mmCIF file of C-alpha atoms in Angstrom:
data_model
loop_
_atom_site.group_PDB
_atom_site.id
_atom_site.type_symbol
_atom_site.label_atom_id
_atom_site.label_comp_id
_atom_site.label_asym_id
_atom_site.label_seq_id
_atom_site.Cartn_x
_atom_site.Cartn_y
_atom_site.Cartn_z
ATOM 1 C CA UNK A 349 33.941 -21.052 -9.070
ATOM 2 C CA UNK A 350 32.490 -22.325 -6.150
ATOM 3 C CA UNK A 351 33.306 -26.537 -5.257
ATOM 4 C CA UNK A 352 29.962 -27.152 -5.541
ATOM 5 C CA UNK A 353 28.927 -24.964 -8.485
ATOM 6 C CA UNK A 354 32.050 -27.414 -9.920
ATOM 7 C CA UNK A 355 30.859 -30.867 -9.100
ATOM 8 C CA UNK A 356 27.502 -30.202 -10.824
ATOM 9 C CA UNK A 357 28.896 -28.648 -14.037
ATOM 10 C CA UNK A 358 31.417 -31.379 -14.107
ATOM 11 C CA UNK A 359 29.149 -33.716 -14.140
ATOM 12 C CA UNK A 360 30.330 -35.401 -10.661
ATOM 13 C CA UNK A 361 26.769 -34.814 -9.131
ATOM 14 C CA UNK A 362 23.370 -33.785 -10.587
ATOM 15 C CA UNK A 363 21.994 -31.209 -7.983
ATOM 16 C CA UNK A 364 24.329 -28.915 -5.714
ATOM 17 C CA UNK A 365 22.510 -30.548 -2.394
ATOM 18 C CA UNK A 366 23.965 -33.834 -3.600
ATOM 19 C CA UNK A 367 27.321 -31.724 -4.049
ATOM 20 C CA UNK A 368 27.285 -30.682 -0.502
ATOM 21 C CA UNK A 369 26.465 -33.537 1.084
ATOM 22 C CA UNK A 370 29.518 -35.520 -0.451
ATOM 23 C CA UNK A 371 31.666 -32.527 0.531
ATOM 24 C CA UNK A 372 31.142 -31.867 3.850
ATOM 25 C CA UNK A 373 31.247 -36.033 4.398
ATOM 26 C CA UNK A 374 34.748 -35.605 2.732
ATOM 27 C CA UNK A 375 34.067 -37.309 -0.095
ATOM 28 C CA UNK A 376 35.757 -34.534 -2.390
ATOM 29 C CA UNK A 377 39.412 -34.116 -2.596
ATOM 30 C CA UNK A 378 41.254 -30.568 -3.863
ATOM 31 C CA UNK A 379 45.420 -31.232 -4.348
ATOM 32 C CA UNK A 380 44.453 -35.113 -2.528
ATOM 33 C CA UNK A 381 42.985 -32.950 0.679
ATOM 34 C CA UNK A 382 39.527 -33.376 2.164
ATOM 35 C CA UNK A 383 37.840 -29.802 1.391
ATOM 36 C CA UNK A 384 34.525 -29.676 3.886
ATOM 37 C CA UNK A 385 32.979 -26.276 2.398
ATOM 38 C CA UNK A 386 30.804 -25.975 -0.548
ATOM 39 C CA UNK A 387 31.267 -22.862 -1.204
ATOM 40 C CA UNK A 388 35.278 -23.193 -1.534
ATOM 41 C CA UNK A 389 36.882 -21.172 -4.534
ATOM 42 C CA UNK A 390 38.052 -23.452 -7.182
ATOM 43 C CA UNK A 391 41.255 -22.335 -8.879
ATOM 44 C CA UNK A 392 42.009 -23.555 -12.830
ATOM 45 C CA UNK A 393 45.563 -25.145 -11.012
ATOM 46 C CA UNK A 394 43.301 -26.975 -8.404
ATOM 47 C CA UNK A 395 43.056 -30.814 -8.916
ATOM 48 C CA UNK A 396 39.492 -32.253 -7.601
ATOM 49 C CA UNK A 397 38.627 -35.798 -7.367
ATOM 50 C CA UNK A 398 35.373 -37.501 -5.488
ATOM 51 C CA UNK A 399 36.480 -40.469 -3.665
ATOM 52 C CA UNK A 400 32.915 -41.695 -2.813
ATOM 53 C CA UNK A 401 29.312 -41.555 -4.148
ATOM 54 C CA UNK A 402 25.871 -41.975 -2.891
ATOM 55 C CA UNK A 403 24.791 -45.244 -2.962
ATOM 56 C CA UNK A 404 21.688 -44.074 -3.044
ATOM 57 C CA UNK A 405 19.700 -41.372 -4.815
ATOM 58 C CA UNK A 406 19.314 -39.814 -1.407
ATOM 59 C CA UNK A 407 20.942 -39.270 2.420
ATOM 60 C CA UNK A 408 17.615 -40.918 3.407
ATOM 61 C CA UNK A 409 18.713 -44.456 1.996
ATOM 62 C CA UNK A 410 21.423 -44.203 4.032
ATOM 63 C CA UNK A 411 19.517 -43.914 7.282
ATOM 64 C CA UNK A 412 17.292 -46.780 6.572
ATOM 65 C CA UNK A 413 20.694 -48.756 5.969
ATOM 66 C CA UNK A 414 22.206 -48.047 9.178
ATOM 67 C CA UNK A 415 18.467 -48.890 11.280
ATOM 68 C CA UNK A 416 18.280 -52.265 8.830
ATOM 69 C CA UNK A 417 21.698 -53.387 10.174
ATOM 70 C CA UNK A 418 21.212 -52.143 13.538
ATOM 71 C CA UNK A 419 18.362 -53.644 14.594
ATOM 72 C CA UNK A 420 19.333 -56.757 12.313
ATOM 73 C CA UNK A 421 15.816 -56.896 10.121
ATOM 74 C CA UNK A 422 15.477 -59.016 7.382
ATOM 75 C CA UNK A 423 13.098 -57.802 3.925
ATOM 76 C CA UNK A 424 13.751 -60.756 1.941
ATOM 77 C CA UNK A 425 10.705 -61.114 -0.224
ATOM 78 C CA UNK A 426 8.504 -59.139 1.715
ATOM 79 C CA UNK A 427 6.361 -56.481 0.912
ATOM 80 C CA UNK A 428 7.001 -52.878 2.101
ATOM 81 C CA UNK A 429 4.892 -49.688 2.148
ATOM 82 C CA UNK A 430 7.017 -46.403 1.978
ATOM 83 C CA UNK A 431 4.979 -43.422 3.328
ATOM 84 C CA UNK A 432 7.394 -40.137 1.987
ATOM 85 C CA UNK A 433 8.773 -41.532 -0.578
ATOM 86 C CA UNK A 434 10.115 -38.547 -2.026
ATOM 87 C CA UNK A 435 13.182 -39.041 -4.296
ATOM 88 C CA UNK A 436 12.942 -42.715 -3.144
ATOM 89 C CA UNK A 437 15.946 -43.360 -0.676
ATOM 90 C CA UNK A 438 13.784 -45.694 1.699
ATOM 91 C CA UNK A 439 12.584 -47.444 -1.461
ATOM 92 C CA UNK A 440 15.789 -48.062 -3.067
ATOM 93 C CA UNK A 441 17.420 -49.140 0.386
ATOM 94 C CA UNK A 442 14.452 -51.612 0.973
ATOM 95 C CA UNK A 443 14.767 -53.222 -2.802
ATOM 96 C CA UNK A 444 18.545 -53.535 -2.158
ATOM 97 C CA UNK A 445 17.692 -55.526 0.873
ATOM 98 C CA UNK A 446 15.733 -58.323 -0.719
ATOM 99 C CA UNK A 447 11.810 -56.762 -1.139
ATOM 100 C CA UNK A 448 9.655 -58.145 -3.275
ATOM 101 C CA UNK A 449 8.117 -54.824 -3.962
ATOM 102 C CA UNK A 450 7.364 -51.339 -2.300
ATOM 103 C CA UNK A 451 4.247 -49.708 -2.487
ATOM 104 C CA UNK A 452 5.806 -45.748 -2.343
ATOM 105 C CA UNK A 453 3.487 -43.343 -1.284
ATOM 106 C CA UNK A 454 4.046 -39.470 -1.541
ATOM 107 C CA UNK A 455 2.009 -36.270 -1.490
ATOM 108 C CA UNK A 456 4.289 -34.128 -3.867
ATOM 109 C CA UNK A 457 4.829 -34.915 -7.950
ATOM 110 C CA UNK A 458 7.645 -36.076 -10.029
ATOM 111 C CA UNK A 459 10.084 -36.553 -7.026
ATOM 112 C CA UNK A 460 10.936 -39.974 -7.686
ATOM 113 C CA UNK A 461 14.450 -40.324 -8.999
ATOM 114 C CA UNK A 462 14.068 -41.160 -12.264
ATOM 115 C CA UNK A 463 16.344 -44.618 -12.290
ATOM 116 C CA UNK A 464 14.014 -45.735 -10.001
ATOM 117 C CA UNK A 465 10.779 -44.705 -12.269
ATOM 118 C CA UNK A 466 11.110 -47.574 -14.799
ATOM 119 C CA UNK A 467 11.643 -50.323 -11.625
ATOM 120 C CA UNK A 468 9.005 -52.887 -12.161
ATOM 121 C CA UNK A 469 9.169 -53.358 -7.891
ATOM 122 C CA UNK A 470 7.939 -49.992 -7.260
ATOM 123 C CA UNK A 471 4.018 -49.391 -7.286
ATOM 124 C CA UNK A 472 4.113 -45.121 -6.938
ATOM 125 C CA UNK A 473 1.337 -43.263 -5.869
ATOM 126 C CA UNK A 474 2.226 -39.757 -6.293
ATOM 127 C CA UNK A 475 0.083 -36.682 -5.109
ATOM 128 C CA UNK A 476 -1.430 -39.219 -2.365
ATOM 129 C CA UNK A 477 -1.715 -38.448 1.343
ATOM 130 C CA UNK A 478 -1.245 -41.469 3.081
ATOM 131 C CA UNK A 479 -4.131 -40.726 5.088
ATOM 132 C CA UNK A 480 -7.146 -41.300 2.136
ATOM 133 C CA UNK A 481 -5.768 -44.140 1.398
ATOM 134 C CA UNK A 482 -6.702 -47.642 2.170
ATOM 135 C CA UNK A 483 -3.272 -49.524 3.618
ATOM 136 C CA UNK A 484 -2.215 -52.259 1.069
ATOM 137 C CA UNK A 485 -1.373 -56.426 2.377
ATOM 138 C CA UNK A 486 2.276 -55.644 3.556
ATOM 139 C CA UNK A 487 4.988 -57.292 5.456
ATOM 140 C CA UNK A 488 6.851 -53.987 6.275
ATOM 141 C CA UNK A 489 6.480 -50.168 6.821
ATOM 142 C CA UNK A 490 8.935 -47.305 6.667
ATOM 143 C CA UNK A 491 8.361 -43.724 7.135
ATOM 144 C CA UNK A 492 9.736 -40.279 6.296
ATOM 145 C CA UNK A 493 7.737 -37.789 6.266
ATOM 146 C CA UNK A 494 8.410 -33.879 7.065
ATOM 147 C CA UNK A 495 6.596 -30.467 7.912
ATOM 148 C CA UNK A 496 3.769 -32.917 9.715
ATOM 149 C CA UNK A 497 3.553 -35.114 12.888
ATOM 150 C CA UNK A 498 4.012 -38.678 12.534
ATOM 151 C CA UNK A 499 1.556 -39.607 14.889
ATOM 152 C CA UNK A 500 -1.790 -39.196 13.063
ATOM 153 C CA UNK A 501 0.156 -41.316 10.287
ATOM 154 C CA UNK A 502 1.139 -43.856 13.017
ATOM 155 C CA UNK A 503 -3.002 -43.970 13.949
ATOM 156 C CA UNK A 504 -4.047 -44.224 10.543
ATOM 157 C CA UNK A 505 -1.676 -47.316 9.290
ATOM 158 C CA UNK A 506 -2.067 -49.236 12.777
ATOM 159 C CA UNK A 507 -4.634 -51.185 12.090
ATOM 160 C CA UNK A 508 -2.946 -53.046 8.984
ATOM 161 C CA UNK A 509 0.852 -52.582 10.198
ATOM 162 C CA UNK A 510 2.765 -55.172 11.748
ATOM 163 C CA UNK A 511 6.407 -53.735 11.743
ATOM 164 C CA UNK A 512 7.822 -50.661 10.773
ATOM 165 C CA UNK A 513 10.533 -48.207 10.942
ATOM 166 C CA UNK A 514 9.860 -44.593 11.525
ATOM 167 C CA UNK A 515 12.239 -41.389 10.878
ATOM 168 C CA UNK A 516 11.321 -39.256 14.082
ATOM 169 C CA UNK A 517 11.870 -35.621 13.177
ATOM 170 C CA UNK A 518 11.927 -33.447 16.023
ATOM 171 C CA UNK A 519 11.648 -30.656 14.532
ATOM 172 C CA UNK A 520 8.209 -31.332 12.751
ATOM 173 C CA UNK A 521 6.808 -32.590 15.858
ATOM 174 C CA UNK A 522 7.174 -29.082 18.107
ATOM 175 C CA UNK A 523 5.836 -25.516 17.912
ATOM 176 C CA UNK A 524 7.944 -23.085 16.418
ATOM 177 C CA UNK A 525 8.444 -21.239 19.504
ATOM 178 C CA UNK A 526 10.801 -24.478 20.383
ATOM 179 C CA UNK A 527 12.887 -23.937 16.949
ATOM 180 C CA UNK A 528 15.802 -22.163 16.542
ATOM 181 C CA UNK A 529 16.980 -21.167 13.010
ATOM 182 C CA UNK A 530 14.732 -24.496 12.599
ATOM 183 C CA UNK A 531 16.492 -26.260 14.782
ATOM 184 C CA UNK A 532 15.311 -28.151 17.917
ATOM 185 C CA UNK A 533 18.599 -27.755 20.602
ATOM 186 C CA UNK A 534 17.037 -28.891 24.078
ATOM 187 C CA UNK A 535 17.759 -32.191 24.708
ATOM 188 C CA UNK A 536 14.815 -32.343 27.029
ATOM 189 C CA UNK A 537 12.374 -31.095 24.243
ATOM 190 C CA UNK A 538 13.752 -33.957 22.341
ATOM 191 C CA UNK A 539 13.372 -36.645 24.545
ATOM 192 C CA UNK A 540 9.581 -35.044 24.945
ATOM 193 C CA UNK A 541 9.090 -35.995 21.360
ATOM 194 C CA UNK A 542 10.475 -39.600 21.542
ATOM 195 C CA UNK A 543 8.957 -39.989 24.727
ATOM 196 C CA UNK A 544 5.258 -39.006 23.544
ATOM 197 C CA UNK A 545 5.904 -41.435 19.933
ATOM 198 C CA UNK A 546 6.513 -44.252 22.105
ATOM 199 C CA UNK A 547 3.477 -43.523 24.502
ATOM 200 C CA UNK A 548 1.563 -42.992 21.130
ATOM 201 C CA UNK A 549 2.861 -46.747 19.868
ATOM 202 C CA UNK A 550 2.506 -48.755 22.577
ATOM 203 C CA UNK A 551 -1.301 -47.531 22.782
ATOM 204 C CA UNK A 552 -1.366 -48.874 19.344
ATOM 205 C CA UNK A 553 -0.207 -51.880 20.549
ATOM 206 C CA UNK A 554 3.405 -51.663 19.553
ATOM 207 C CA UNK A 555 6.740 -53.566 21.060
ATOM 208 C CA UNK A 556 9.309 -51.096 21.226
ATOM 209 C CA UNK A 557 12.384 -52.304 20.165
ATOM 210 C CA UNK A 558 14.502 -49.607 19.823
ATOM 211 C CA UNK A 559 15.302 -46.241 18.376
ATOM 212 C CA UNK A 560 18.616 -44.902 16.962
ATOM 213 C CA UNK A 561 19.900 -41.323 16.710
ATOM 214 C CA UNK A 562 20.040 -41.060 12.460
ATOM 215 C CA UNK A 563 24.376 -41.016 11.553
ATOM 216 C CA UNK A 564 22.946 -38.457 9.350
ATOM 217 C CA UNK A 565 21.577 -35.154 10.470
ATOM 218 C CA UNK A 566 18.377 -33.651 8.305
ATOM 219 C CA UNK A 567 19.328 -31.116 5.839
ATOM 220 C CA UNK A 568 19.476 -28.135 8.658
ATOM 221 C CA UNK A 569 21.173 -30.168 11.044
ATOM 222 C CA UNK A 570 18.365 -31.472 13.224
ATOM 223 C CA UNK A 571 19.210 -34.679 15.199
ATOM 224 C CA UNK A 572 16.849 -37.384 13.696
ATOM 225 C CA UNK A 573 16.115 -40.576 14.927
ATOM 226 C CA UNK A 574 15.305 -44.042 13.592
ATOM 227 C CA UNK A 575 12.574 -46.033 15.561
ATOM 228 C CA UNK A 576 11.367 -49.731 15.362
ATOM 229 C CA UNK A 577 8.530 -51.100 16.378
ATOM 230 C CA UNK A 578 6.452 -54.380 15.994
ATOM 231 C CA UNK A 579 3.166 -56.256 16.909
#
């Protein structure tokens, strides 16, 4: 049986994508040995143990974590907006640092991780493009969004936004002709993309006060990166 095949049916994780990701972050032990594969054949003699588990109900919690700590921001009692708030890792991450409540915003159904459904903190608006909707009284804005461009999102929530984070995807923000296996490799084409965010920002009126490369890749290896930005 494959490891991850295992770790689901042994109730370690619920999904095999969860599997992988604590495997190949050596977070699953065979014989007390880091095994990085997923698809490694489990024998009946073979003794597995997980060492570590998400803290949150996705990678993308993580990633807010690191750019909270980073860039040293504070949401103690303040009000967020999550625009792609798919399983809720941005919205979990920004409750666990002291919001008030998080107004999660998504254009898919039933994504939401469902120990975060009954949260009293979390106003979800599900099947909602950002875009048609009037922007809430916030304090704080995070955003994840993929197979779109940021930018129209970063026009549209301007004008109410005073400080946000954004996930900057290269690889949503490029033709395909600049993909490979779905994967943006030229460094140059990257810095193009983080180049013409910031441009885009600071016409918005935007202070710049950073951007991080993500310390974890999206799911086909594409080098994210975490941007700040304030008013």
């Amino acid at each position: 049986m494959r490891l991850d095949q295992y770790l689901v049916e042994n109730n370690h994780v619920e999904t095999r994508s969860e599997a992988k990701d604590i495997i190949t972050r050596g977070f699953v032990l065979i014989n007390d040995k880091p095994v990085l594969k997923a698809g490694y054949d489990i024998k009946p003699s073979d003794n597995v143990s997980v060492t570590q588990r998400r803290k949150y109900v996705s990678r993308a919690g993580e990633k807010l974590e690191f750019a909270l700590k980073e860039f040293q921001i504070d949401l103690t009692n303040q009000i967020v907006v999550d625009v792609g708030s798919s399983t809720g890792g941005f919205t979990q991450c920004a409750l666990s640092f002291g919001a008030q409540k998080v107004y999660a915003y998504d254009v898919g159904t039933n994504q939401l991780d469902p120990s975060l459904r009954e949260n009293e903190k979390i106003f979800l608006f599900e099947k909602t493009n950002i875009l048609d909707v009037d922007i809430p009284a916030h304090d704080f804005m995070v955003i994840d969004v993929s197979f779109t461009s940021v930018i129209p999102i970063l026009r549209h929530v301007a004008k109410e936004n005073k400080a946000l984070i954004v996930l900057v995807k290269p690889q949503f923000e490029v033709s395909l002709k600049e993909l490979k296996k779905g994967i943006v490799k030229n460094q140059k084409t990257i810095q193009s993309v983080i180049e013409k965010i910031v441009s885009e920002l600071k016409d918005l009126n935007y202070h710049i006060y950073g951007y991080l490369p993500s310390p974890i890749k999206g799911k086909e290896g594409n080098q994210e990166y975490l941007l700040y930005v304030r008013k």
